[in-house]
Short mmCIF file of N, CA and C in Angstrom, two decimals:
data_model
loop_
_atom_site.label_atom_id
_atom_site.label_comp_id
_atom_site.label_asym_id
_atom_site.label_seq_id
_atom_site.Cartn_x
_atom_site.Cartn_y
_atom_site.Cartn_z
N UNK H 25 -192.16 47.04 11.79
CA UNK H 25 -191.00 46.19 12.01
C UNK H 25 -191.42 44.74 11.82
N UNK H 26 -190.13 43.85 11.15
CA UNK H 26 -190.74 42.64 10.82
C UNK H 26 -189.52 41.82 11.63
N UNK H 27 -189.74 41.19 12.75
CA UNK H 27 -189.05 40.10 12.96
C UNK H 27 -188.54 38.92 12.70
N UNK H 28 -187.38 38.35 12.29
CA UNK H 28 -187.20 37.11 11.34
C UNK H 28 -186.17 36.54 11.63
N UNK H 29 -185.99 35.93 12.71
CA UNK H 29 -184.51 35.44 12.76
C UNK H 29 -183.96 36.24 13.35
N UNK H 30 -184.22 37.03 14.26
CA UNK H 30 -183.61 37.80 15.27
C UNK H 30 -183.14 38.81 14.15
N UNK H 31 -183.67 39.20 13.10
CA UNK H 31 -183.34 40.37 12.30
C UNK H 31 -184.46 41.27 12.39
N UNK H 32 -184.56 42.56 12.59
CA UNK H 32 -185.13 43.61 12.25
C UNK H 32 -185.04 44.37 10.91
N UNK H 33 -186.70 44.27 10.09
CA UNK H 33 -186.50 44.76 9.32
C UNK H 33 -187.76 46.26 9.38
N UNK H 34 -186.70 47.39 8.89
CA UNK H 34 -187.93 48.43 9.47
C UNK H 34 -187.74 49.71 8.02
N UNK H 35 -188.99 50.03 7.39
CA UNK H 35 -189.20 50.72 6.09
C UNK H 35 -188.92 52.52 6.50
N UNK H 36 -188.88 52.55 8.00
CA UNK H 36 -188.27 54.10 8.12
C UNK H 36 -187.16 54.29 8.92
N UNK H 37 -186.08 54.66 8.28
CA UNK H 37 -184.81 54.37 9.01
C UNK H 37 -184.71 55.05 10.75
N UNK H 38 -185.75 56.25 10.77
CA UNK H 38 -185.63 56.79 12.07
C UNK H 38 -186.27 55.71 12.87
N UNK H 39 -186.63 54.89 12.46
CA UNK H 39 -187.74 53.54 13.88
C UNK H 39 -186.60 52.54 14.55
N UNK H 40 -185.52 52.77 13.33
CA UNK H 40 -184.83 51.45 13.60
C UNK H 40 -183.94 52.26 14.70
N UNK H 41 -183.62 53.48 14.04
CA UNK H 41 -182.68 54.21 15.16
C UNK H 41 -183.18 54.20 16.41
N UNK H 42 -184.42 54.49 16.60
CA UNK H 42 -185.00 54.84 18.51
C UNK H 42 -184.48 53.35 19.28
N UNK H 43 -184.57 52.34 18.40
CA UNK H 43 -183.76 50.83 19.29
C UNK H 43 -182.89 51.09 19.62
N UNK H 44 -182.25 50.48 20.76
CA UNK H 44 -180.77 49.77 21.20
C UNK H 44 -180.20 48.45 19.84
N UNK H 45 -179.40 49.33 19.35
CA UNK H 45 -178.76 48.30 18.64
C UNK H 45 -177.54 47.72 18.81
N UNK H 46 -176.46 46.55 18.74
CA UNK H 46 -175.87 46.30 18.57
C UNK H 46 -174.88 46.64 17.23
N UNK H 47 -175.43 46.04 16.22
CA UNK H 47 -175.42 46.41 14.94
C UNK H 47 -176.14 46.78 13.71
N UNK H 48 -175.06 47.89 12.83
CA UNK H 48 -175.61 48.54 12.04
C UNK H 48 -175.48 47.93 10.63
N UNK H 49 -176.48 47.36 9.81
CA UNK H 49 -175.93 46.88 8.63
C UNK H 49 -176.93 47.83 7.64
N UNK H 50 -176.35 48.75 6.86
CA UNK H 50 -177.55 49.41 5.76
C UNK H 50 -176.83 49.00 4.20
N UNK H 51 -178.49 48.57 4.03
CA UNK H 51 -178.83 48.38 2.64
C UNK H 51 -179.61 49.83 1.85
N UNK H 52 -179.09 50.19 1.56
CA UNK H 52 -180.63 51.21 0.68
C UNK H 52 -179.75 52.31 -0.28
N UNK H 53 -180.57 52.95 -1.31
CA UNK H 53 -180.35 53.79 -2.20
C UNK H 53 -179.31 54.39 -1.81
N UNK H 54 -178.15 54.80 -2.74
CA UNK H 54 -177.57 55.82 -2.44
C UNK H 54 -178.13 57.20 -2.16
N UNK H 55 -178.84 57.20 -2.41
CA UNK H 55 -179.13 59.22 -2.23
C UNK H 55 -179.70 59.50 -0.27
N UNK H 56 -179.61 58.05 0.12
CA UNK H 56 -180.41 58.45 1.96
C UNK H 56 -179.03 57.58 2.57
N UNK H 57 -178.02 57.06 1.93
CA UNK H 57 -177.43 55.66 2.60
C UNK H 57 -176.58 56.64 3.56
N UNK H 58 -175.99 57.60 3.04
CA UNK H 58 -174.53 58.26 3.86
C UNK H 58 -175.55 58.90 5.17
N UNK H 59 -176.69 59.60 4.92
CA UNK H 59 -177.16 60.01 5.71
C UNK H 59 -177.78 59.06 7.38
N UNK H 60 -177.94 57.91 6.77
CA UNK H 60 -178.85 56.90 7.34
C UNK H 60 -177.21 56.57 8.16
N UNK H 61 -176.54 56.14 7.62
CA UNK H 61 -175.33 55.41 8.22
C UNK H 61 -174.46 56.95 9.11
N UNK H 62 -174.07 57.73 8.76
CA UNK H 62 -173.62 58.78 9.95
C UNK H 62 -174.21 59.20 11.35
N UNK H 63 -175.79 58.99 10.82
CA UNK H 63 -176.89 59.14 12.01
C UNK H 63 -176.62 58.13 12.82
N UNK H 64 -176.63 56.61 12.60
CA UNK H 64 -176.31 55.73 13.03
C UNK H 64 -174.81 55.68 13.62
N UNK H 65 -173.90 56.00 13.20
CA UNK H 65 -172.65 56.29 13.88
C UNK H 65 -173.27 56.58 14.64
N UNK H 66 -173.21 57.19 14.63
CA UNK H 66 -173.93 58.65 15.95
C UNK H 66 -174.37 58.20 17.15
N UNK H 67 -175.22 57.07 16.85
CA UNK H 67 -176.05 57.34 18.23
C UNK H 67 -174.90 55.88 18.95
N UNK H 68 -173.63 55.61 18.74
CA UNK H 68 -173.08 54.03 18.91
C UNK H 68 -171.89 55.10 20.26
#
């Protein structure tokens, strides 16, 4: 995880999930994005 401005940036989407997040913003490939973003529903 890279801290920057109160942004989290993290290269395996399950690391970012184990946080308390506020918000969800995904950037990445289509072929993991729907997956990455429903999971994330998920845990809100």
């Amino acid at each position: 995880m890279v801290l920057w401005k109160m942004c989290a940036f993290y290269s395996a989407y399950r690391r970012l999930l184990s946080e308390k997040i506020d918000i969800l913003i995904v950037y990445l490939t289509n072929d993991i994005a729907p997956d990455v973003t429903i999971t994330g529903l998920e845990k809100v």
